[in-house]
PDB file of C-alpha atoms and ligand atoms in Angstrom:
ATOM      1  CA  UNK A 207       4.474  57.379  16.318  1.00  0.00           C
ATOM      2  CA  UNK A 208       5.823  56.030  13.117  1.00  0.00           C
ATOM      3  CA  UNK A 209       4.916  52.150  13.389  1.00  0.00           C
ATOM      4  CA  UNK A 210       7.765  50.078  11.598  1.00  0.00           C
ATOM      5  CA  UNK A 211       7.542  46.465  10.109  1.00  0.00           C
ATOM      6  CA  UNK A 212       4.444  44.278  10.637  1.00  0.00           C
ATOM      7  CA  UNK A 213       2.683  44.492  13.658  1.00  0.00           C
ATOM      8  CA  UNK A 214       3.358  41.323  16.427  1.00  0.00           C
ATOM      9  CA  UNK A 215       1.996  38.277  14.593  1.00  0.00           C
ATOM     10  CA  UNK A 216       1.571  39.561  11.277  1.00  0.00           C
ATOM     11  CA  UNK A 217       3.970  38.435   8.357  1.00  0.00           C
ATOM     12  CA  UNK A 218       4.878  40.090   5.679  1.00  0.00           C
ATOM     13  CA  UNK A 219       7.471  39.312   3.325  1.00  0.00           C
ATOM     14  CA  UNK A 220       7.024  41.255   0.102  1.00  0.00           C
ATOM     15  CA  UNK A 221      10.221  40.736  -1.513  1.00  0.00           C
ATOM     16  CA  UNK A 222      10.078  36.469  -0.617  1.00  0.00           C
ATOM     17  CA  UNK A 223       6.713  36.041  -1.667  1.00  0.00           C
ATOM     18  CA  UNK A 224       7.046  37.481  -5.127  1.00  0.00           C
ATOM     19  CA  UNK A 225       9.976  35.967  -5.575  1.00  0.00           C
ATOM     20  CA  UNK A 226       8.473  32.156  -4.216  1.00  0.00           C
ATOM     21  CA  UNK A 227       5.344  32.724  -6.212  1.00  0.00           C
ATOM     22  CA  UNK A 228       7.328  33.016  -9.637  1.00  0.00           C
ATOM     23  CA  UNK A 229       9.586  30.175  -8.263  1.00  0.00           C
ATOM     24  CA  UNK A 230       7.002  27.613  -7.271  1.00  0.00           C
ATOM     25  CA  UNK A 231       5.191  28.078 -11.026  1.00  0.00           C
ATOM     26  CA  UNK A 232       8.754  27.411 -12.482  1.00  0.00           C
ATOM     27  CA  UNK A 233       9.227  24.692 -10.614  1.00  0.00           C
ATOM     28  CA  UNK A 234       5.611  22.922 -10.687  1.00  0.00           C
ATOM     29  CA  UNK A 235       6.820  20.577 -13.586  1.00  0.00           C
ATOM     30  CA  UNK A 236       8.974  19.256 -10.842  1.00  0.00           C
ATOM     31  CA  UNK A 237       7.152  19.721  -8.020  1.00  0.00           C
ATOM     32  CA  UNK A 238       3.690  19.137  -9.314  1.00  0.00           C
ATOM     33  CA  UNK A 239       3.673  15.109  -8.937  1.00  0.00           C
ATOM     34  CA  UNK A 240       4.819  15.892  -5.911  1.00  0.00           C
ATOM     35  CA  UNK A 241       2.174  18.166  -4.973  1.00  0.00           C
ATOM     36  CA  UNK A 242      -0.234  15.031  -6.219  1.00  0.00           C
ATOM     37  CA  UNK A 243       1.226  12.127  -4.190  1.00  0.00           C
ATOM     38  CA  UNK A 244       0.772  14.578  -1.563  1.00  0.00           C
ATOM     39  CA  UNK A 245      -2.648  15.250  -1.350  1.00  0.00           C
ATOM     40  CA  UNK A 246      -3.523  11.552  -2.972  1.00  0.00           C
ATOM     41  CA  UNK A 247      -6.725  10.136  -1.635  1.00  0.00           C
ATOM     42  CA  UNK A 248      -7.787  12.506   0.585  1.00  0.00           C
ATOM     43  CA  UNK A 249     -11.642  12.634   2.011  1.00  0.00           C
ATOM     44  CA  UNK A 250     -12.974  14.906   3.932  1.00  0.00           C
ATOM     45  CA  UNK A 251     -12.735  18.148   5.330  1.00  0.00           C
ATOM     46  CA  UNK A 252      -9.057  19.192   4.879  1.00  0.00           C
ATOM     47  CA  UNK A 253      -6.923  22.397   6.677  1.00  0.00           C
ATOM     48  CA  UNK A 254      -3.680  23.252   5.154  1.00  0.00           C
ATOM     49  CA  UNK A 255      -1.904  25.790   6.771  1.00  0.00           C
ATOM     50  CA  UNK A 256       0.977  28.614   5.169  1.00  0.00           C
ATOM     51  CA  UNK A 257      -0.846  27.881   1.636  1.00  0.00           C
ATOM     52  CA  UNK A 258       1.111  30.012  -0.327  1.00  0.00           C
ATOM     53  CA  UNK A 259      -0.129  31.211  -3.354  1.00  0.00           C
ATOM     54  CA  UNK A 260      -2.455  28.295  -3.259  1.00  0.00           C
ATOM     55  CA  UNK A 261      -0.263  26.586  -5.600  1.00  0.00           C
ATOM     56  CA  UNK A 262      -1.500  22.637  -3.721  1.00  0.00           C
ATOM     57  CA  UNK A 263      -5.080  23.674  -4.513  1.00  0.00           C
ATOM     58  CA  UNK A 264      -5.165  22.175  -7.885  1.00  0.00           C
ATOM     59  CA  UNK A 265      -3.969  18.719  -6.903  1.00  0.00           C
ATOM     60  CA  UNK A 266      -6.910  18.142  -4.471  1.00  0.00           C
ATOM     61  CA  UNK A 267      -9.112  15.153  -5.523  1.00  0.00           C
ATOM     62  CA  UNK A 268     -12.499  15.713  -5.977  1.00  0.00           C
ATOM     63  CA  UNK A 269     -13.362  13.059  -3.229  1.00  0.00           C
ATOM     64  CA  UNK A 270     -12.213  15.997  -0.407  1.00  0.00           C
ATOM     65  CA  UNK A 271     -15.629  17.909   0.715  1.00  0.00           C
ATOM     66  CA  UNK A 272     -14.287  20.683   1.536  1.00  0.00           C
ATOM     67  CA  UNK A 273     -10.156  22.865   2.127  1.00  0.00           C
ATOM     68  CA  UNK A 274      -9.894  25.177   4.683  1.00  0.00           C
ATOM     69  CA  UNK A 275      -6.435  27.360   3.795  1.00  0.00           C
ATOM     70  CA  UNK A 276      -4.791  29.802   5.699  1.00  0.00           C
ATOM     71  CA  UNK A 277      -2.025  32.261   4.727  1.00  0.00           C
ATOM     72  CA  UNK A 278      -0.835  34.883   6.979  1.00  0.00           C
ATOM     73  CA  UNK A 279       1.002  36.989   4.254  1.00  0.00           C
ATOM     74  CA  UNK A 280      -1.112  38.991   1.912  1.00  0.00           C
ATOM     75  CA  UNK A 281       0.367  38.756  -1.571  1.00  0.00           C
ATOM     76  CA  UNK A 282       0.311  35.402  -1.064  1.00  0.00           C
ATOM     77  CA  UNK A 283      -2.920  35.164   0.170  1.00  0.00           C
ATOM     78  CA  UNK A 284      -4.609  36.976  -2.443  1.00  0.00           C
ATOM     79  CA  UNK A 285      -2.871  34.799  -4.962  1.00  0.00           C
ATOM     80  CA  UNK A 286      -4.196  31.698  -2.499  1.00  0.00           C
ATOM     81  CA  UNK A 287      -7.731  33.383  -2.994  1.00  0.00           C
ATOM     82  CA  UNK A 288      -7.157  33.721  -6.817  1.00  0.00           C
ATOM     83  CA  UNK A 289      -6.064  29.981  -7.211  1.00  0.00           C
ATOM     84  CA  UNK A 290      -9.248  28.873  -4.596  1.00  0.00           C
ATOM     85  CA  UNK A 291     -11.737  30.297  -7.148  1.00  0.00           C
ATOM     86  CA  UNK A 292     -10.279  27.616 -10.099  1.00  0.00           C
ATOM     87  CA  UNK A 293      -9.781  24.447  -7.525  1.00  0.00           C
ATOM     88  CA  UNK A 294     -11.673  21.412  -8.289  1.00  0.00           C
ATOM     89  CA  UNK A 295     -12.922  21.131  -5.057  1.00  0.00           C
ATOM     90  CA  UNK A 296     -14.104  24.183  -2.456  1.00  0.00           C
ATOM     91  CA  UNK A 297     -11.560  26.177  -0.853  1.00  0.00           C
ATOM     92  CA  UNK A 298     -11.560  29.379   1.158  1.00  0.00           C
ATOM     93  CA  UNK A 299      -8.627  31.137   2.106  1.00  0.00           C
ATOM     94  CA  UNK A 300      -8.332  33.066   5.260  1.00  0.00           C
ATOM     95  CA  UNK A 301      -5.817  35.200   7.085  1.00  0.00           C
ATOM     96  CA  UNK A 302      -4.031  33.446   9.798  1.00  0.00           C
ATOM     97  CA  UNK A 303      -0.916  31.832  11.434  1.00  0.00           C
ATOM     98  CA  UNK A 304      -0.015  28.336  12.422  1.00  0.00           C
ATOM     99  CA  UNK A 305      -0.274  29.400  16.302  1.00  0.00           C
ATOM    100  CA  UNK A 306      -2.648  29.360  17.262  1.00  0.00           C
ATOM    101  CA  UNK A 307      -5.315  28.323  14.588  1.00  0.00           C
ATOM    102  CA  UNK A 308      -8.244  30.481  14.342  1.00  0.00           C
ATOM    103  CA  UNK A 309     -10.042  26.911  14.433  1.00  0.00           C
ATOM    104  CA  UNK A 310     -11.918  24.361  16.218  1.00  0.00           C
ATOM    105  CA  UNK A 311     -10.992  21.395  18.120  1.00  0.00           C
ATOM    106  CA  UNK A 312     -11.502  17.987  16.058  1.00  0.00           C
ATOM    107  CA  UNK A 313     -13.033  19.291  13.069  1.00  0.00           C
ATOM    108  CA  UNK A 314     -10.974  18.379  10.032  1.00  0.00           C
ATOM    109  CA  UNK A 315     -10.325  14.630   8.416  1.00  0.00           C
ATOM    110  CA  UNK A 316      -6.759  15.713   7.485  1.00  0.00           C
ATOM    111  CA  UNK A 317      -4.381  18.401   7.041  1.00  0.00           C
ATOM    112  CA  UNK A 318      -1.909  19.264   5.445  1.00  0.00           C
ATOM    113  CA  UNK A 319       1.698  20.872   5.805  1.00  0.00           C
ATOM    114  CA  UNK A 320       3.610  21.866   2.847  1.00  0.00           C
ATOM    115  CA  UNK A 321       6.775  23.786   2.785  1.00  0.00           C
ATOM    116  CA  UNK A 322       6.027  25.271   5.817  1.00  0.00           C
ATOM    117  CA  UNK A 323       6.678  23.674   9.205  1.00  0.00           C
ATOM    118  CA  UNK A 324      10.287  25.122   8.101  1.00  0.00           C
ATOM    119  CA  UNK A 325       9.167  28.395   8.459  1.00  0.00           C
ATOM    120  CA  UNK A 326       6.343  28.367  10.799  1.00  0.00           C
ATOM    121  CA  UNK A 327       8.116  30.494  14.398  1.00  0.00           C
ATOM    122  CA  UNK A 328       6.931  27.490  16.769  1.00  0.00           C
ATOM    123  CA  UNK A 329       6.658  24.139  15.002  1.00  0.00           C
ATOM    124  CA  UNK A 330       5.815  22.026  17.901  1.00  0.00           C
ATOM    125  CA  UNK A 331       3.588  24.716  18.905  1.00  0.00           C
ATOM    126  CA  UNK A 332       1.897  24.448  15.092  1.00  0.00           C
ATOM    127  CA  UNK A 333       1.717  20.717  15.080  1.00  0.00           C
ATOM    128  CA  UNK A 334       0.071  20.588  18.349  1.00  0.00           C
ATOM    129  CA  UNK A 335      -2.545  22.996  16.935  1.00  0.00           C
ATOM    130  CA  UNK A 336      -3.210  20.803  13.774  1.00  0.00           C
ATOM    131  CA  UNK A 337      -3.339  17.467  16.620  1.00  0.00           C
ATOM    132  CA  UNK A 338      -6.470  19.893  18.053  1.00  0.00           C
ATOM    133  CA  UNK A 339      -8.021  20.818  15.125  1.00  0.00           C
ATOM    134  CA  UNK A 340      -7.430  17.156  13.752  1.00  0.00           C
ATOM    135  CA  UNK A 341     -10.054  14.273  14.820  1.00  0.00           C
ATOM    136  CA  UNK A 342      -9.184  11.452  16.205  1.00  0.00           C
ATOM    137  CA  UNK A 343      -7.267   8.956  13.714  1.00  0.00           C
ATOM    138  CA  UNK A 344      -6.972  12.051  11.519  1.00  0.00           C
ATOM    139  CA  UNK A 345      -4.062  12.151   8.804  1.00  0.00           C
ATOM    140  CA  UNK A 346      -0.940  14.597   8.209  1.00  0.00           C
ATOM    141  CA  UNK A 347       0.535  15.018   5.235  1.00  0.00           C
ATOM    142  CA  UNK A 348       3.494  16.402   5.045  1.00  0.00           C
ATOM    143  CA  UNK A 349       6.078  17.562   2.301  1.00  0.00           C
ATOM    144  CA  UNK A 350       9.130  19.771   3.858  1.00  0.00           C
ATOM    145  CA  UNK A 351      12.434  19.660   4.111  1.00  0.00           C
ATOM    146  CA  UNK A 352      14.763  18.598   6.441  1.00  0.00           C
ATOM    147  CA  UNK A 353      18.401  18.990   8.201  1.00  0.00           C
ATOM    148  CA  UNK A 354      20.248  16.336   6.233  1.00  0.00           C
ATOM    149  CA  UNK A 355      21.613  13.194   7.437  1.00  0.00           C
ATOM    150  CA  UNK A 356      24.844  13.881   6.271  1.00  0.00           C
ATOM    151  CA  UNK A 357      27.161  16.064   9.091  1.00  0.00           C
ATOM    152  CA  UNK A 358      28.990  18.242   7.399  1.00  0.00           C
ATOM    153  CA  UNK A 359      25.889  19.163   5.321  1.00  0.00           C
ATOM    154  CA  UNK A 360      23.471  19.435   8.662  1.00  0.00           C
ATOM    155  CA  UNK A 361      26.446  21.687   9.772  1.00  0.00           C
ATOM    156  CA  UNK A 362      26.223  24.420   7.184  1.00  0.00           C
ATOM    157  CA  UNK A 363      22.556  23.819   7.740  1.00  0.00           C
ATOM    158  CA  UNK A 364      22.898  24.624  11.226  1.00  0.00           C
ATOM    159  CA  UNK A 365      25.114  27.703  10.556  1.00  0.00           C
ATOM    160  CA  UNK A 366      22.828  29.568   7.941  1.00  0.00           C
ATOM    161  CA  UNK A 367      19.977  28.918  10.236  1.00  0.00           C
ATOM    162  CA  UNK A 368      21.680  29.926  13.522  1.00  0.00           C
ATOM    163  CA  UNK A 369      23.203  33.059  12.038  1.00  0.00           C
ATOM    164  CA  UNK A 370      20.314  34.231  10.852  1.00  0.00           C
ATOM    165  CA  UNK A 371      21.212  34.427   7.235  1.00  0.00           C
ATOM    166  CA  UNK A 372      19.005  31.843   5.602  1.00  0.00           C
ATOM    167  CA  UNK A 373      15.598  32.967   7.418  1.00  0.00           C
ATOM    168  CA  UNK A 374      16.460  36.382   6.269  1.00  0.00           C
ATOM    169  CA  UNK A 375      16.996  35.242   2.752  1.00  0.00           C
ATOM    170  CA  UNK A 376      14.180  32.853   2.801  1.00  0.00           C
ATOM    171  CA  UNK A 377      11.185  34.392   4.559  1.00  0.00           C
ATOM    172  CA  UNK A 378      11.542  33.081   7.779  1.00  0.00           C
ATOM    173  CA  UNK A 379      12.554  29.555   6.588  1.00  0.00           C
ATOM    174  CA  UNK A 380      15.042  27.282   8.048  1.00  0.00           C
ATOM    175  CA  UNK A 381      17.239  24.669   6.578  1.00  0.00           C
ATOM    176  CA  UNK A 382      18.437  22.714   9.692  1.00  0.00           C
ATOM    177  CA  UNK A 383      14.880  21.086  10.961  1.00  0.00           C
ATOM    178  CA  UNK A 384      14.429  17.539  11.652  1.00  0.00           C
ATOM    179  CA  UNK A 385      11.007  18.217  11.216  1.00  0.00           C
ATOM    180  CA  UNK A 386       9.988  14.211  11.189  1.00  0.00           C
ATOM    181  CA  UNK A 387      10.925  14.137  14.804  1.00  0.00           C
ATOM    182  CA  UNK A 388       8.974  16.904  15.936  1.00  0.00           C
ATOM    183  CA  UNK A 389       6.313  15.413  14.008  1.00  0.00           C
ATOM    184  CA  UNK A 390       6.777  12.237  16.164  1.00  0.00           C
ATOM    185  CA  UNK A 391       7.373  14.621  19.482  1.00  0.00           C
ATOM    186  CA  UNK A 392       3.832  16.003  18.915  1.00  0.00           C
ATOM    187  CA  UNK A 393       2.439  12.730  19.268  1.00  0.00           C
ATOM    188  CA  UNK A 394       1.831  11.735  15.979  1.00  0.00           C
ATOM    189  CA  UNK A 395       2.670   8.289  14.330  1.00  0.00           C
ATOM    190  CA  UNK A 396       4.643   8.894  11.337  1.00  0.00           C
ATOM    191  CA  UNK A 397       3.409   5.875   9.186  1.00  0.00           C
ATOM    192  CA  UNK A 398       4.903   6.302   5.437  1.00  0.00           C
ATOM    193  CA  UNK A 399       8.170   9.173   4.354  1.00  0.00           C
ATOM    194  CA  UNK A 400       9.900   9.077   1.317  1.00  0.00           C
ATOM    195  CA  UNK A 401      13.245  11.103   0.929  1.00  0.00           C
ATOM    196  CA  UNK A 402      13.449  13.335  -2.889  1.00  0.00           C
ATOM    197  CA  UNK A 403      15.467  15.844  -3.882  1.00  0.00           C
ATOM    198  CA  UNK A 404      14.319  19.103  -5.521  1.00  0.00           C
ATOM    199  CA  UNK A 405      16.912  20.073  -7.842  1.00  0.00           C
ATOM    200  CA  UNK A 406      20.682  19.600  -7.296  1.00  0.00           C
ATOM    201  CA  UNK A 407      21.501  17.434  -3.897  1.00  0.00           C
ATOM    202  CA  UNK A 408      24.074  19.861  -2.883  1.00  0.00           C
ATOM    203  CA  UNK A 409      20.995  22.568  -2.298  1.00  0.00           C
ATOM    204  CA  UNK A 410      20.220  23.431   1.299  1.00  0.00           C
ATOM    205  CA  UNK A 411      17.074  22.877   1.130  1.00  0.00           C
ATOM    206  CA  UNK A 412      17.800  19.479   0.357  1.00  0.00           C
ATOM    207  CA  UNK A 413      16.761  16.892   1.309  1.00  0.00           C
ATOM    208  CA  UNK A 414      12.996  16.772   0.905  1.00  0.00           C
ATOM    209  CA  UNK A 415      10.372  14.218   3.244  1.00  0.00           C
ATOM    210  CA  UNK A 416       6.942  13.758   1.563  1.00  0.00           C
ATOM    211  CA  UNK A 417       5.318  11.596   4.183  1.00  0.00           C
ATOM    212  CA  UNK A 418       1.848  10.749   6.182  1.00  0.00           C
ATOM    213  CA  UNK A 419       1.017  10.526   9.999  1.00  0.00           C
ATOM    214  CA  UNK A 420      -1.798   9.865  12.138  1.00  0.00           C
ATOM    215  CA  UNK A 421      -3.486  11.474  14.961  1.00  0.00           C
ATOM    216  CA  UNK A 422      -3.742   9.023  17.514  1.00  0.00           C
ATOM    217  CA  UNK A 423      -7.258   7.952  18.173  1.00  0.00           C
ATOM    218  CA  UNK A 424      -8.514   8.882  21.257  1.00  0.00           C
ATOM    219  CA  UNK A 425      -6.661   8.464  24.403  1.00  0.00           C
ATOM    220  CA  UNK A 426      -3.671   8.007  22.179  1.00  0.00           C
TER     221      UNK A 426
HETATM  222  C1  SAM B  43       7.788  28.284   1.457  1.00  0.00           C
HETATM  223  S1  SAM B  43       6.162  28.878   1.567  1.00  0.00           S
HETATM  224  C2  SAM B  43       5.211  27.406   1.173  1.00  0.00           C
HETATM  225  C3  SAM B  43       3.871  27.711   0.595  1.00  0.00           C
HETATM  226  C4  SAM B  43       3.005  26.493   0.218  1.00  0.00           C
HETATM  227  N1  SAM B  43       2.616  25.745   1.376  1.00  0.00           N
HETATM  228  C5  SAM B  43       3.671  25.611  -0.778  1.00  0.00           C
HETATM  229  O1  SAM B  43       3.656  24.390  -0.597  1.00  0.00           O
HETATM  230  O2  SAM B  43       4.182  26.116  -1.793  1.00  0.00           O
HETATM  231  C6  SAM B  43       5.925  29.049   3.328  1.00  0.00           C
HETATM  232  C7  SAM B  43       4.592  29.640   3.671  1.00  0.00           C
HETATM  233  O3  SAM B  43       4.422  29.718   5.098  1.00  0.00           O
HETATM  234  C8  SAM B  43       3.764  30.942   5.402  1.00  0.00           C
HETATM  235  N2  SAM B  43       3.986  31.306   6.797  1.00  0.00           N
HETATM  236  C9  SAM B  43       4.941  32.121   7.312  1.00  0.00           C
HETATM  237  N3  SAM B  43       4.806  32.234   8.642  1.00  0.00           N
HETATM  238  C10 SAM B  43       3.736  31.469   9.001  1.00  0.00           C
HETATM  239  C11 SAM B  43       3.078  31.190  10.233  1.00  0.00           C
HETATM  240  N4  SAM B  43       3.528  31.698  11.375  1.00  0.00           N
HETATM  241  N5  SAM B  43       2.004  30.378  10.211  1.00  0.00           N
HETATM  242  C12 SAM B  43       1.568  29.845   9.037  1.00  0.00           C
HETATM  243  N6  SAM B  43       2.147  30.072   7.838  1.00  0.00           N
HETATM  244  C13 SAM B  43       3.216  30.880   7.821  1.00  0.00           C
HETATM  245  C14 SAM B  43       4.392  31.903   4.408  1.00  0.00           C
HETATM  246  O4  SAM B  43       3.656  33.099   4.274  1.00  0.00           O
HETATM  247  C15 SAM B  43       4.426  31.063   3.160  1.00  0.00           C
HETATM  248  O5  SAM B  43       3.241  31.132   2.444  1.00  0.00           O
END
């Protein structure tokens, strides 16, 4: 039998994540101070899930012990293990999804989600994962963007992402999330967001939430 596509689980995106990894470069002048507000006082052991081509890993402060990266898709991942080898802190990349993390319960002092809870299958599924792996109190940071405020914008949104069109396009993404709320549905306590825009407004990936959350301490 002739097996076609990726097997259940695995993603692969070969065209995308060529095309994001020369994309994210061009754009670090832009993004890059985002990237650092971010990942700004961190401490700790640190998981970031969908890292990319490890493109955050340069912005960590050198006050984080330790990052803990995974990235399912393997161009990007061995660009993710390229980038891990010049971070200022340690990093190690592995293979894995969002869903379940290949991880332990309460382990990690924060985590981070970058550009990904938009593409990520299950993203109440995923944050409930990084709630497990988090302790107690534990931060989320978040930079993603979101289904915009304004309707006839969230509409188009909606379309390209219910038609299939823009995750197709866009590795798996999706331009119609309100991802702040399913931050807050997981339990978390969304306690700082900022809205930006990453290139021109009209862009439907725009806008963009760089924010922070907290794990509830326990019993929370
Ligand atoms: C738009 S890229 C963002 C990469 C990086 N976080 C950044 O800030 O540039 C989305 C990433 O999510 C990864 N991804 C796709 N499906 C995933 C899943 N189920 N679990 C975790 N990551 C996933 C992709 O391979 C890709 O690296």
């Amino acid at each position: 039998m002739i097996a076609l596509g990726p097997a259940p689980g695995e993603v692969r995106h070969p065209v995308f994540a060529r095309s994001f990894d020369r994309l994210s470069q061009l754009m670090e002048r832009e993004v890059g101070g985002c990237r650092e507000e971010l990942l700004a006082g961190l401490r700790g052991r640190v998981v970031e899930i969908g890292a990319g081509n490890g493109i955050n890993f340069q912005h960590y402060p050198d006050t984080v012990e330790e990052v803990v990266a995974l990235e399912p898709e393997p161009y990007l991942r061995g660009k993710a293990e390229y980038a891990a080898r010049g971070a200022p802190v340690k990093v190690s990349v592995h293979d894995g999804v969002a869903t379940p993390l290949p991880l332990n319960d309460g382990r990690f002092d924060a985590a981070i989600a970058s550009l990904v809870l938009c593409t990520v299958p299950d993203p109440a599924g995923a944050l409930a994962e990084l709630r497990r792996v988090l302790k107690p109190g534990a931060e989320l940071r978040f930079m993603e963007h979101v289904r915009s405020q304004r309707p006839r914008k969230a509409r188009l949104q909606d379309r390209l992402d219910r038609s299939g069109i823009w995750p197709l396009v866009a590795g798996g993404c999706h331009c119609a999330r309100s991802t702040v709320c399913a931050i807050e549905a997981a339990g978390f306590l969304v306690e700082r967001v900022r809205s930006f825009d990453l290139g021109p407004s009209w862009l439907v990936t725009n806008p963009h939430l760089l924010g922070r959350a907290r794990s509830p301490d326990r019993g929370g």
